[in-house]
Amino acid sequence: MTGGILAEHAWLWPLVWQSTLCLAAGLGGSVLLRRRPARAHQALLIAMVAAAAIPAMSHIVRKHRWGLFIEPPATANMSQAPSASGSDLAAPPEFLPQDGSEYVAAPGPRMHDARATHPAGGSHLVQWLPAAWLSLGAILLARLLTRFMLSLRLVVQSRPATSHDITDVLHAARARLGVAANVAVRSSGRVLSPMIWCWAAEPILLVPNDAGHGGHRLDWTSILCHELAHWRRRDHITGLFAELMVCVLPWQALLWWAQRRLARLSEEACDDWVVACGRSGVDYAETLLGLTPQGRLAFAPAVVSSRKPLAERVRRILQDHCG
């Protein structure tokens, strides 16, 4: 059945092995560079781009018969064809006329039908494969658009933050990261941990309603530096690319793994930016433990999404930056 699918769609096999090879190389490189999350993020992103570009370029080259190793089309050599003679044109015995009226062909062997070699179930699967692929991709794309609309509604329904402490801390964080763009600060009761919305003319920082009002021993400078680092690194664009890749190739298991690892590496890279700005690794780790997990929204990087990745990030910060 698999052979029938590959025979019917000759372009599918190169797409499978080339994308798998690129993604495996990128994941392996990100593991080797795990002590340097920014480099690991770049290596994995390049591998994901290659997983999409190399099969496309290979298909174009084969279709247009470009390149040095493309086999030329076979041509018939007419000079070697046997010449027709009188004996060749003579009718075989089974075509001799009967009753002196017409030629009657003798029954010969029945031609073998190649289509009968493939079972009916396999042929149906081959026919429905493109439809199933498109349907799954459309479902994932619809889910992505739904998450985006929910995130946009959260931004629209938020209100300008009233805490002057957060505004002062934001100015300090912008100075540490060299951010010249204006950053709007908005609060919402549905926001549990700070996140930044980059899909606007000016980035929007979303914080909880009680942010900066006291009662929480949090290093807000480190938190805001982390969020602004997402904007400086353009993590929202790379995250969108990874999400769209999953929608285009939903059957590629390595791509799902690469998408999750890319998001994790972006968080770890921003953690390194915070420490590079002069913040204490111990204080920042304690701040992360004091935040409430927030489900990741579409294209809105968050400081903490769940407890398990958070614990791993805290452990890495303490090991790499605090000895």
PDB file of C-alpha atoms in Angstrom:
ATOM      1  CA  MET A   1       0.000   0.000   0.000  1.00  0.00           C
ATOM      2  CA  THR A   2       2.835   2.379   0.823  1.00  0.00           C
ATOM      3  CA  GLY A   3       4.473   1.526  -2.474  1.00  0.00           C
ATOM      4  CA  GLY A   4       1.269   2.366  -4.303  1.00  0.00           C
ATOM      5  CA  ILE A   5       1.080   5.757  -2.598  1.00  0.00           C
ATOM      6  CA  LEU A   6       4.693   6.589  -3.488  1.00  0.00           C
ATOM      7  CA  ALA A   7       4.170   5.384  -7.043  1.00  0.00           C
ATOM      8  CA  GLU A   8       1.074   7.545  -7.446  1.00  0.00           C
ATOM      9  CA  HIS A   9       2.702  10.617  -5.847  1.00  0.00           C
ATOM     10  CA  ALA A  10       6.353  10.507  -6.892  1.00  0.00           C
ATOM     11  CA  TRP A  11       7.055  13.884  -5.262  1.00  0.00           C
ATOM     12  CA  LEU A  12       6.044  12.643  -1.810  1.00  0.00           C
ATOM     13  CA  TRP A  13       9.053  10.448  -1.072  1.00  0.00           C
ATOM     14  CA  PRO A  14      11.679  13.207  -1.635  1.00  0.00           C
ATOM     15  CA  LEU A  15       9.595  15.521   0.556  1.00  0.00           C
ATOM     16  CA  VAL A  16       9.495  12.936   3.342  1.00  0.00           C
ATOM     17  CA  TRP A  17      13.168  12.015   3.461  1.00  0.00           C
ATOM     18  CA  GLN A  18      14.541  15.498   2.779  1.00  0.00           C
ATOM     19  CA  SER A  19      12.392  17.197   5.431  1.00  0.00           C
ATOM     20  CA  THR A  20      13.145  14.413   7.913  1.00  0.00           C
ATOM     21  CA  LEU A  21      16.896  14.709   7.303  1.00  0.00           C
ATOM     22  CA  CYS A  22      16.867  18.508   7.717  1.00  0.00           C
ATOM     23  CA  LEU A  23      14.782  18.434  10.889  1.00  0.00           C
ATOM     24  CA  ALA A  24      16.826  15.632  12.423  1.00  0.00           C
ATOM     25  CA  ALA A  25      20.020  17.597  11.766  1.00  0.00           C
ATOM     26  CA  GLY A  26      18.493  20.742  13.279  1.00  0.00           C
ATOM     27  CA  LEU A  27      17.239  18.954  16.388  1.00  0.00           C
ATOM     28  CA  GLY A  28      20.600  17.264  16.828  1.00  0.00           C
ATOM     29  CA  GLY A  29      22.401  20.592  16.482  1.00  0.00           C
ATOM     30  CA  SER A  30      20.082  22.234  19.015  1.00  0.00           C
ATOM     31  CA  VAL A  31      20.875  19.468  21.507  1.00  0.00           C
ATOM     32  CA  LEU A  32      24.614  19.899  21.001  1.00  0.00           C
ATOM     33  CA  LEU A  33      24.238  23.681  21.464  1.00  0.00           C
ATOM     34  CA  ARG A  34      21.878  23.412  24.451  1.00  0.00           C
ATOM     35  CA  ARG A  35      24.264  25.442  26.631  1.00  0.00           C
ATOM     36  CA  ARG A  36      23.847  28.332  24.182  1.00  0.00           C
ATOM     37  CA  PRO A  37      20.091  28.643  23.578  1.00  0.00           C
ATOM     38  CA  ALA A  38      20.370  31.545  21.117  1.00  0.00           C
ATOM     39  CA  ARG A  39      22.695  29.552  18.834  1.00  0.00           C
ATOM     40  CA  ALA A  40      20.574  26.443  19.233  1.00  0.00           C
ATOM     41  CA  HIS A  41      17.494  28.461  18.292  1.00  0.00           C
ATOM     42  CA  GLN A  42      19.208  29.729  15.133  1.00  0.00           C
ATOM     43  CA  ALA A  43      20.377  26.249  14.130  1.00  0.00           C
ATOM     44  CA  LEU A  44      16.902  24.770  14.557  1.00  0.00           C
ATOM     45  CA  LEU A  45      15.261  27.650  12.712  1.00  0.00           C
ATOM     46  CA  ILE A  46      17.647  27.249   9.760  1.00  0.00           C
ATOM     47  CA  ALA A  47      16.870  23.524   9.676  1.00  0.00           C
ATOM     48  CA  MET A  48      13.126  24.223   9.596  1.00  0.00           C
ATOM     49  CA  VAL A  49      13.583  26.663   6.715  1.00  0.00           C
ATOM     50  CA  ALA A  50      15.683  24.077   4.880  1.00  0.00           C
ATOM     51  CA  ALA A  51      13.013  21.421   5.484  1.00  0.00           C
ATOM     52  CA  ALA A  52      10.595  23.586   3.511  1.00  0.00           C
ATOM     53  CA  ALA A  53      12.961  25.059   0.898  1.00  0.00           C
ATOM     54  CA  ILE A  54      15.032  22.032  -0.145  1.00  0.00           C
ATOM     55  CA  PRO A  55      12.109  19.767  -1.156  1.00  0.00           C
ATOM     56  CA  ALA A  56      10.489  22.654  -3.034  1.00  0.00           C
ATOM     57  CA  MET A  57      13.673  23.471  -4.951  1.00  0.00           C
ATOM     58  CA  SER A  58      14.324  19.785  -5.637  1.00  0.00           C
ATOM     59  CA  HIS A  59      10.837  19.392  -7.105  1.00  0.00           C
ATOM     60  CA  ILE A  60      11.305  22.457  -9.312  1.00  0.00           C
ATOM     61  CA  VAL A  61      14.675  21.172 -10.567  1.00  0.00           C
ATOM     62  CA  ARG A  62      13.241  17.754 -11.442  1.00  0.00           C
ATOM     63  CA  LYS A  63      10.160  19.250 -13.073  1.00  0.00           C
ATOM     64  CA  HIS A  64      12.153  21.566 -15.353  1.00  0.00           C
ATOM     65  CA  ARG A  65      14.978  19.027 -15.821  1.00  0.00           C
ATOM     66  CA  TRP A  66      17.671  21.390 -14.587  1.00  0.00           C
ATOM     67  CA  GLY A  67      21.011  20.425 -13.125  1.00  0.00           C
ATOM     68  CA  LEU A  68      23.968  18.287 -14.185  1.00  0.00           C
ATOM     69  CA  PHE A  69      22.760  14.882 -13.034  1.00  0.00           C
ATOM     70  CA  ILE A  70      19.347  14.856 -14.674  1.00  0.00           C
ATOM     71  CA  GLU A  71      19.023  11.905 -17.041  1.00  0.00           C
ATOM     72  CA  PRO A  72      18.123  13.045 -20.573  1.00  0.00           C
ATOM     73  CA  PRO A  73      14.863  11.703 -21.985  1.00  0.00           C
ATOM     74  CA  ALA A  74      15.153   8.463 -23.907  1.00  0.00           C
ATOM     75  CA  THR A  75      14.860   8.836 -27.684  1.00  0.00           C
ATOM     76  CA  ALA A  76      14.086   6.107 -30.128  1.00  0.00           C
ATOM     77  CA  ASN A  77      16.863   5.261 -32.587  1.00  0.00           C
ATOM     78  CA  MET A  78      15.069   4.930 -35.868  1.00  0.00           C
ATOM     79  CA  SER A  79      18.210   3.790 -37.687  1.00  0.00           C
ATOM     80  CA  GLN A  80      18.263   0.550 -35.699  1.00  0.00           C
ATOM     81  CA  ALA A  81      14.611  -0.267 -36.366  1.00  0.00           C
ATOM     82  CA  PRO A  82      14.230  -3.398 -38.547  1.00  0.00           C
ATOM     83  CA  SER A  83      13.209  -2.640 -42.094  1.00  0.00           C
ATOM     84  CA  ALA A  84       9.909  -3.939 -43.331  1.00  0.00           C
ATOM     85  CA  SER A  85      10.088  -6.623 -45.972  1.00  0.00           C
ATOM     86  CA  GLY A  86       7.654  -8.601 -47.885  1.00  0.00           C
ATOM     87  CA  SER A  87       7.938 -11.535 -45.490  1.00  0.00           C
ATOM     88  CA  ASP A  88       7.354  -9.207 -42.541  1.00  0.00           C
ATOM     89  CA  LEU A  89       4.146  -7.950 -44.084  1.00  0.00           C
ATOM     90  CA  ALA A  90       2.828 -11.390 -44.764  1.00  0.00           C
ATOM     91  CA  ALA A  91      -0.203 -12.272 -42.729  1.00  0.00           C
ATOM     92  CA  PRO A  92       0.365 -14.906 -40.042  1.00  0.00           C
ATOM     93  CA  PRO A  93      -1.523 -18.146 -40.287  1.00  0.00           C
ATOM     94  CA  GLU A  94      -4.110 -17.177 -37.735  1.00  0.00           C
ATOM     95  CA  PHE A  95      -5.105 -14.169 -39.871  1.00  0.00           C
ATOM     96  CA  LEU A  96      -5.641 -16.158 -43.102  1.00  0.00           C
ATOM     97  CA  PRO A  97      -8.988 -15.414 -44.717  1.00  0.00           C
ATOM     98  CA  GLN A  98     -11.831 -17.821 -44.196  1.00  0.00           C
ATOM     99  CA  ASP A  99     -14.460 -18.386 -46.908  1.00  0.00           C
ATOM    100  CA  GLY A 100     -12.486 -15.944 -49.071  1.00  0.00           C
ATOM    101  CA  SER A 101     -14.281 -12.968 -47.530  1.00  0.00           C
ATOM    102  CA  GLU A 102     -12.338 -11.320 -44.672  1.00  0.00           C
ATOM    103  CA  TYR A 103      -9.597 -11.815 -42.206  1.00  0.00           C
ATOM    104  CA  VAL A 104     -10.586 -13.294 -38.849  1.00  0.00           C
ATOM    105  CA  ALA A 105      -8.229 -12.874 -35.949  1.00  0.00           C
ATOM    106  CA  ALA A 106      -7.627 -15.915 -33.842  1.00  0.00           C
ATOM    107  CA  PRO A 107      -8.142 -15.449 -30.128  1.00  0.00           C
ATOM    108  CA  GLY A 108      -4.903 -14.464 -28.490  1.00  0.00           C
ATOM    109  CA  PRO A 109      -3.724 -14.151 -24.910  1.00  0.00           C
ATOM    110  CA  ARG A 110      -5.559 -11.541 -22.849  1.00  0.00           C
ATOM    111  CA  MET A 111      -3.507  -8.546 -21.807  1.00  0.00           C
ATOM    112  CA  HIS A 112      -2.771  -8.325 -18.120  1.00  0.00           C
ATOM    113  CA  ASP A 113      -4.440  -5.386 -16.385  1.00  0.00           C
ATOM    114  CA  ALA A 114      -1.819  -3.647 -14.240  1.00  0.00           C
ATOM    115  CA  ARG A 115      -4.493  -1.943 -12.179  1.00  0.00           C
ATOM    116  CA  ALA A 116      -5.669  -5.295 -10.851  1.00  0.00           C
ATOM    117  CA  THR A 117      -2.408  -5.728  -8.961  1.00  0.00           C
ATOM    118  CA  HIS A 118      -3.301  -2.974  -6.509  1.00  0.00           C
ATOM    119  CA  PRO A 119      -5.983  -3.753  -3.976  1.00  0.00           C
ATOM    120  CA  ALA A 120      -9.077  -1.598  -3.949  1.00  0.00           C
ATOM    121  CA  GLY A 121      -8.361  -0.311  -0.437  1.00  0.00           C
ATOM    122  CA  GLY A 122      -4.892   0.909  -1.421  1.00  0.00           C
ATOM    123  CA  SER A 123      -6.188   2.725  -4.496  1.00  0.00           C
ATOM    124  CA  HIS A 124      -8.844   4.449  -2.409  1.00  0.00           C
ATOM    125  CA  LEU A 125      -6.193   5.489   0.104  1.00  0.00           C
ATOM    126  CA  VAL A 126      -4.048   6.921  -2.670  1.00  0.00           C
ATOM    127  CA  GLN A 127      -6.999   8.912  -3.962  1.00  0.00           C
ATOM    128  CA  TRP A 128      -8.003  10.251  -0.552  1.00  0.00           C
ATOM    129  CA  LEU A 129      -4.481  11.077   0.673  1.00  0.00           C
ATOM    130  CA  PRO A 130      -4.379  14.660  -0.723  1.00  0.00           C
ATOM    131  CA  ALA A 131      -7.876  15.360   0.616  1.00  0.00           C
ATOM    132  CA  ALA A 132      -6.955  14.067   4.092  1.00  0.00           C
ATOM    133  CA  TRP A 133      -3.748  16.122   4.054  1.00  0.00           C
ATOM    134  CA  LEU A 134      -5.584  19.307   3.099  1.00  0.00           C
ATOM    135  CA  SER A 135      -8.324  18.672   5.643  1.00  0.00           C
ATOM    136  CA  LEU A 136      -5.890  18.207   8.522  1.00  0.00           C
ATOM    137  CA  GLY A 137      -3.937  21.297   7.492  1.00  0.00           C
ATOM    138  CA  ALA A 138      -7.147  23.323   7.279  1.00  0.00           C
ATOM    139  CA  ILE A 139      -8.182  22.196  10.767  1.00  0.00           C
ATOM    140  CA  LEU A 140      -4.819  23.221  12.229  1.00  0.00           C
ATOM    141  CA  LEU A 141      -4.943  26.545  10.412  1.00  0.00           C
ATOM    142  CA  ALA A 142      -8.463  27.202  11.687  1.00  0.00           C
ATOM    143  CA  ARG A 143      -7.296  26.430  15.219  1.00  0.00           C
ATOM    144  CA  LEU A 144      -4.398  28.835  14.805  1.00  0.00           C
ATOM    145  CA  LEU A 145      -6.679  31.607  13.551  1.00  0.00           C
ATOM    146  CA  THR A 146      -9.070  30.984  16.443  1.00  0.00           C
ATOM    147  CA  ARG A 147      -6.271  31.334  18.973  1.00  0.00           C
ATOM    148  CA  PHE A 148      -5.133  34.498  17.254  1.00  0.00           C
ATOM    149  CA  MET A 149      -8.612  36.020  17.447  1.00  0.00           C
ATOM    150  CA  LEU A 150      -8.915  35.112  21.134  1.00  0.00           C
ATOM    151  CA  SER A 151      -5.529  36.721  21.802  1.00  0.00           C
ATOM    152  CA  LEU A 152      -6.546  39.822  19.866  1.00  0.00           C
ATOM    153  CA  ARG A 153      -9.771  40.072  21.850  1.00  0.00           C
ATOM    154  CA  LEU A 154      -7.760  39.879  25.073  1.00  0.00           C
ATOM    155  CA  VAL A 155      -5.589  42.763  23.909  1.00  0.00           C
ATOM    156  CA  VAL A 156      -8.567  44.856  22.828  1.00  0.00           C
ATOM    157  CA  GLN A 157     -10.443  44.290  26.100  1.00  0.00           C
ATOM    158  CA  SER A 158      -7.436  45.152  28.267  1.00  0.00           C
ATOM    159  CA  ARG A 159      -7.111  48.565  29.894  1.00  0.00           C
ATOM    160  CA  PRO A 160      -4.158  50.922  30.294  1.00  0.00           C
ATOM    161  CA  ALA A 161      -2.136  50.025  33.374  1.00  0.00           C
ATOM    162  CA  THR A 162      -2.514  52.468  36.284  1.00  0.00           C
ATOM    163  CA  SER A 163       0.598  51.495  38.240  1.00  0.00           C
ATOM    164  CA  HIS A 164       3.342  54.101  37.959  1.00  0.00           C
ATOM    165  CA  ASP A 165       5.844  51.582  39.320  1.00  0.00           C
ATOM    166  CA  ILE A 166       5.413  49.382  36.242  1.00  0.00           C
ATOM    167  CA  THR A 167       5.882  52.406  33.982  1.00  0.00           C
ATOM    168  CA  ASP A 168       9.113  53.366  35.739  1.00  0.00           C
ATOM    169  CA  VAL A 169      10.401  49.801  35.589  1.00  0.00           C
ATOM    170  CA  LEU A 170       9.557  49.665  31.882  1.00  0.00           C
ATOM    171  CA  HIS A 171      11.701  52.720  31.197  1.00  0.00           C
ATOM    172  CA  ALA A 172      14.598  51.049  33.022  1.00  0.00           C
ATOM    173  CA  ALA A 173      14.145  47.797  31.076  1.00  0.00           C
ATOM    174  CA  ARG A 174      14.015  49.660  27.764  1.00  0.00           C
ATOM    175  CA  ALA A 175      17.247  51.427  28.623  1.00  0.00           C
ATOM    176  CA  ARG A 176      18.968  48.141  29.487  1.00  0.00           C
ATOM    177  CA  LEU A 177      17.989  46.500  26.186  1.00  0.00           C
ATOM    178  CA  GLY A 178      18.333  49.598  24.013  1.00  0.00           C
ATOM    179  CA  VAL A 179      14.676  49.593  22.922  1.00  0.00           C
ATOM    180  CA  ALA A 180      13.808  52.904  21.271  1.00  0.00           C
ATOM    181  CA  ALA A 181      10.218  52.048  20.349  1.00  0.00           C
ATOM    182  CA  ASN A 182       7.362  53.066  22.600  1.00  0.00           C
ATOM    183  CA  VAL A 183       5.844  50.202  24.582  1.00  0.00           C
ATOM    184  CA  ALA A 184       2.249  50.410  25.778  1.00  0.00           C
ATOM    185  CA  VAL A 185       1.430  48.788  29.119  1.00  0.00           C
ATOM    186  CA  ARG A 186      -2.063  47.344  29.530  1.00  0.00           C
ATOM    187  CA  SER A 187      -3.577  45.208  32.281  1.00  0.00           C
ATOM    188  CA  SER A 188      -6.261  42.558  32.336  1.00  0.00           C
ATOM    189  CA  GLY A 189      -7.754  40.215  34.887  1.00  0.00           C
ATOM    190  CA  ARG A 190      -7.383  37.347  32.434  1.00  0.00           C
ATOM    191  CA  VAL A 191      -3.602  37.795  32.280  1.00  0.00           C
ATOM    192  CA  LEU A 192      -1.863  35.667  34.905  1.00  0.00           C
ATOM    193  CA  SER A 193       1.757  36.248  33.925  1.00  0.00           C
ATOM    194  CA  PRO A 194       3.267  39.074  31.853  1.00  0.00           C
ATOM    195  CA  MET A 195       3.429  38.686  28.079  1.00  0.00           C
ATOM    196  CA  ILE A 196       4.123  40.922  25.119  1.00  0.00           C
ATOM    197  CA  TRP A 197       1.938  41.414  22.036  1.00  0.00           C
ATOM    198  CA  CYS A 198       4.129  42.280  19.057  1.00  0.00           C
ATOM    199  CA  TRP A 199       1.506  42.323  16.277  1.00  0.00           C
ATOM    200  CA  ALA A 200       0.852  46.043  16.440  1.00  0.00           C
ATOM    201  CA  ALA A 201       2.524  49.271  15.370  1.00  0.00           C
ATOM    202  CA  GLU A 202       3.922  49.466  18.907  1.00  0.00           C
ATOM    203  CA  PRO A 203       4.479  46.428  21.148  1.00  0.00           C
ATOM    204  CA  ILE A 204       1.933  46.029  23.925  1.00  0.00           C
ATOM    205  CA  LEU A 205       2.959  44.665  27.309  1.00  0.00           C
ATOM    206  CA  LEU A 206       0.134  42.795  29.061  1.00  0.00           C
ATOM    207  CA  VAL A 207       0.363  42.475  32.849  1.00  0.00           C
ATOM    208  CA  PRO A 208      -2.032  41.325  35.602  1.00  0.00           C
ATOM    209  CA  ASN A 209      -4.274  43.896  37.237  1.00  0.00           C
ATOM    210  CA  ASP A 210      -2.313  43.797  40.502  1.00  0.00           C
ATOM    211  CA  ALA A 211       1.095  44.171  38.846  1.00  0.00           C
ATOM    212  CA  GLY A 212       3.246  46.737  40.620  1.00  0.00           C
ATOM    213  CA  HIS A 213       0.779  47.409  43.430  1.00  0.00           C
ATOM    214  CA  GLY A 214       2.885  45.724  46.088  1.00  0.00           C
ATOM    215  CA  GLY A 215       2.315  42.484  47.910  1.00  0.00           C
ATOM    216  CA  HIS A 216       4.542  40.517  45.493  1.00  0.00           C
ATOM    217  CA  ARG A 217       8.296  40.313  45.869  1.00  0.00           C
ATOM    218  CA  LEU A 218       9.004  40.140  42.143  1.00  0.00           C
ATOM    219  CA  ASP A 219      11.867  41.567  40.152  1.00  0.00           C
ATOM    220  CA  TRP A 220       9.752  43.390  37.559  1.00  0.00           C
ATOM    221  CA  THR A 221      12.805  44.771  35.803  1.00  0.00           C
ATOM    222  CA  SER A 222      13.934  41.241  34.971  1.00  0.00           C
ATOM    223  CA  ILE A 223      10.425  40.259  33.872  1.00  0.00           C
ATOM    224  CA  LEU A 224      10.081  43.204  31.521  1.00  0.00           C
ATOM    225  CA  CYS A 225      13.592  42.688  30.169  1.00  0.00           C
ATOM    226  CA  HIS A 226      12.583  39.132  29.303  1.00  0.00           C
ATOM    227  CA  GLU A 227       9.484  40.301  27.435  1.00  0.00           C
ATOM    228  CA  LEU A 228      11.306  43.040  25.562  1.00  0.00           C
ATOM    229  CA  ALA A 229      13.960  40.501  24.582  1.00  0.00           C
ATOM    230  CA  HIS A 230      11.218  38.546  22.789  1.00  0.00           C
ATOM    231  CA  TRP A 231      10.434  41.656  20.767  1.00  0.00           C
ATOM    232  CA  ARG A 232      14.086  42.412  20.033  1.00  0.00           C
ATOM    233  CA  ARG A 233      14.672  38.832  18.860  1.00  0.00           C
ATOM    234  CA  ARG A 234      11.501  38.808  16.695  1.00  0.00           C
ATOM    235  CA  ASP A 235      10.350  35.588  18.328  1.00  0.00           C
ATOM    236  CA  HIS A 236       6.763  36.281  17.271  1.00  0.00           C
ATOM    237  CA  ILE A 237       7.802  35.966  13.598  1.00  0.00           C
ATOM    238  CA  THR A 238       9.735  32.731  14.097  1.00  0.00           C
ATOM    239  CA  GLY A 239       6.860  31.356  16.151  1.00  0.00           C
ATOM    240  CA  LEU A 240       4.412  32.165  13.356  1.00  0.00           C
ATOM    241  CA  PHE A 241       6.679  30.449  10.834  1.00  0.00           C
ATOM    242  CA  ALA A 242       6.850  27.307  12.975  1.00  0.00           C
ATOM    243  CA  GLU A 243       3.058  27.250  13.417  1.00  0.00           C
ATOM    244  CA  LEU A 244       2.492  27.594   9.669  1.00  0.00           C
ATOM    245  CA  MET A 245       5.011  24.844   8.953  1.00  0.00           C
ATOM    246  CA  VAL A 246       3.011  22.493  11.166  1.00  0.00           C
ATOM    247  CA  CYS A 247      -0.141  23.431   9.260  1.00  0.00           C
ATOM    248  CA  VAL A 248       1.547  22.714   5.911  1.00  0.00           C
ATOM    249  CA  LEU A 249       3.196  19.418   6.964  1.00  0.00           C
ATOM    250  CA  PRO A 250       0.997  18.080   9.763  1.00  0.00           C
ATOM    251  CA  TRP A 251       2.135  14.482   9.224  1.00  0.00           C
ATOM    252  CA  GLN A 252       5.794  15.288   9.932  1.00  0.00           C
ATOM    253  CA  ALA A 253       6.280  14.208  13.563  1.00  0.00           C
ATOM    254  CA  LEU A 254       9.728  15.800  13.839  1.00  0.00           C
ATOM    255  CA  LEU A 255       8.199  19.144  12.909  1.00  0.00           C
ATOM    256  CA  TRP A 256       5.888  19.090  15.930  1.00  0.00           C
ATOM    257  CA  TRP A 257       8.872  18.359  18.153  1.00  0.00           C
ATOM    258  CA  ALA A 258      10.906  21.100  16.495  1.00  0.00           C
ATOM    259  CA  GLN A 259       8.088  23.638  16.954  1.00  0.00           C
ATOM    260  CA  ARG A 260       7.874  22.962  20.704  1.00  0.00           C
ATOM    261  CA  ARG A 261      11.643  22.993  21.115  1.00  0.00           C
ATOM    262  CA  LEU A 262      11.931  26.258  19.183  1.00  0.00           C
ATOM    263  CA  ALA A 263       9.500  27.931  21.603  1.00  0.00           C
ATOM    264  CA  ARG A 264      11.416  26.575  24.596  1.00  0.00           C
ATOM    265  CA  LEU A 265      14.766  27.747  23.212  1.00  0.00           C
ATOM    266  CA  SER A 266      13.360  31.245  22.663  1.00  0.00           C
ATOM    267  CA  GLU A 267      12.379  31.408  26.344  1.00  0.00           C
ATOM    268  CA  GLU A 268      15.824  30.226  27.451  1.00  0.00           C
ATOM    269  CA  ALA A 269      17.546  32.703  25.122  1.00  0.00           C
ATOM    270  CA  CYS A 270      15.523  35.555  26.639  1.00  0.00           C
ATOM    271  CA  ASP A 271      16.507  34.322  30.103  1.00  0.00           C
ATOM    272  CA  ASP A 272      20.143  34.720  29.070  1.00  0.00           C
ATOM    273  CA  TRP A 273      19.386  38.256  27.855  1.00  0.00           C
ATOM    274  CA  VAL A 274      18.043  39.103  31.310  1.00  0.00           C
ATOM    275  CA  VAL A 275      21.202  37.913  33.043  1.00  0.00           C
ATOM    276  CA  ALA A 276      23.356  39.626  30.392  1.00  0.00           C
ATOM    277  CA  CYS A 277      21.627  42.906  31.273  1.00  0.00           C
ATOM    278  CA  GLY A 278      23.122  42.707  34.740  1.00  0.00           C
ATOM    279  CA  ARG A 279      20.273  41.114  36.674  1.00  0.00           C
ATOM    280  CA  SER A 280      21.004  38.541  39.355  1.00  0.00           C
ATOM    281  CA  GLY A 281      20.395  34.968  38.262  1.00  0.00           C
ATOM    282  CA  VAL A 282      19.227  33.934  41.737  1.00  0.00           C
ATOM    283  CA  ASP A 283      16.739  36.817  42.005  1.00  0.00           C
ATOM    284  CA  TYR A 284      15.442  36.143  38.533  1.00  0.00           C
ATOM    285  CA  ALA A 285      14.987  32.426  39.272  1.00  0.00           C
ATOM    286  CA  GLU A 286      13.028  33.289  42.428  1.00  0.00           C
ATOM    287  CA  THR A 287      10.900  35.686  40.396  1.00  0.00           C
ATOM    288  CA  LEU A 288      10.034  32.973  37.879  1.00  0.00           C
ATOM    289  CA  LEU A 289       8.961  30.665  40.699  1.00  0.00           C
ATOM    290  CA  GLY A 290       6.674  33.408  42.017  1.00  0.00           C
ATOM    291  CA  LEU A 291       4.739  33.772  38.761  1.00  0.00           C
ATOM    292  CA  THR A 292       1.485  32.007  37.913  1.00  0.00           C
ATOM    293  CA  PRO A 293       1.557  29.773  34.815  1.00  0.00           C
ATOM    294  CA  GLN A 294      -0.298  31.174  31.822  1.00  0.00           C
ATOM    295  CA  GLY A 295      -1.370  29.201  28.783  1.00  0.00           C
ATOM    296  CA  ARG A 296       0.524  30.309  25.719  1.00  0.00           C
ATOM    297  CA  LEU A 297      -1.590  32.447  23.433  1.00  0.00           C
ATOM    298  CA  ALA A 298      -1.132  32.706  19.694  1.00  0.00           C
ATOM    299  CA  PHE A 299       1.988  34.729  18.843  1.00  0.00           C
ATOM    300  CA  ALA A 300       2.172  36.196  22.377  1.00  0.00           C
ATOM    301  CA  PRO A 301       5.307  34.881  24.138  1.00  0.00           C
ATOM    302  CA  ALA A 302       4.793  34.438  27.862  1.00  0.00           C
ATOM    303  CA  VAL A 303       7.315  34.242  30.688  1.00  0.00           C
ATOM    304  CA  VAL A 304       5.905  30.999  32.084  1.00  0.00           C
ATOM    305  CA  SER A 305       3.470  28.616  30.421  1.00  0.00           C
ATOM    306  CA  SER A 306       3.542  25.584  32.746  1.00  0.00           C
ATOM    307  CA  ARG A 307       5.316  24.363  35.850  1.00  0.00           C
ATOM    308  CA  LYS A 308       7.481  21.652  34.299  1.00  0.00           C
ATOM    309  CA  PRO A 309       9.255  23.828  31.699  1.00  0.00           C
ATOM    310  CA  LEU A 310       9.510  26.529  34.369  1.00  0.00           C
ATOM    311  CA  ALA A 311      11.388  24.227  36.749  1.00  0.00           C
ATOM    312  CA  GLU A 312      13.786  23.241  33.967  1.00  0.00           C
ATOM    313  CA  ARG A 313      14.420  26.896  33.108  1.00  0.00           C
ATOM    314  CA  VAL A 314      15.094  27.762  36.750  1.00  0.00           C
ATOM    315  CA  ARG A 315      17.487  24.818  37.071  1.00  0.00           C
ATOM    316  CA  ARG A 316      19.355  25.901  33.937  1.00  0.00           C
ATOM    317  CA  ILE A 317      19.630  29.524  35.133  1.00  0.00           C
ATOM    318  CA  LEU A 318      21.076  28.426  38.462  1.00  0.00           C
ATOM    319  CA  GLN A 319      23.541  26.016  36.826  1.00  0.00           C
ATOM    320  CA  ASP A 320      24.740  28.295  34.008  1.00  0.00           C
ATOM    321  CA  HIS A 321      24.728  31.678  35.711  1.00  0.00           C
ATOM    322  CA  CYS A 322      25.057  30.957  39.412  1.00  0.00           C
ATOM    323  CA  GLY A 323      27.657  28.205  39.432  1.00  0.00           C
TER     324      GLY A 323
END
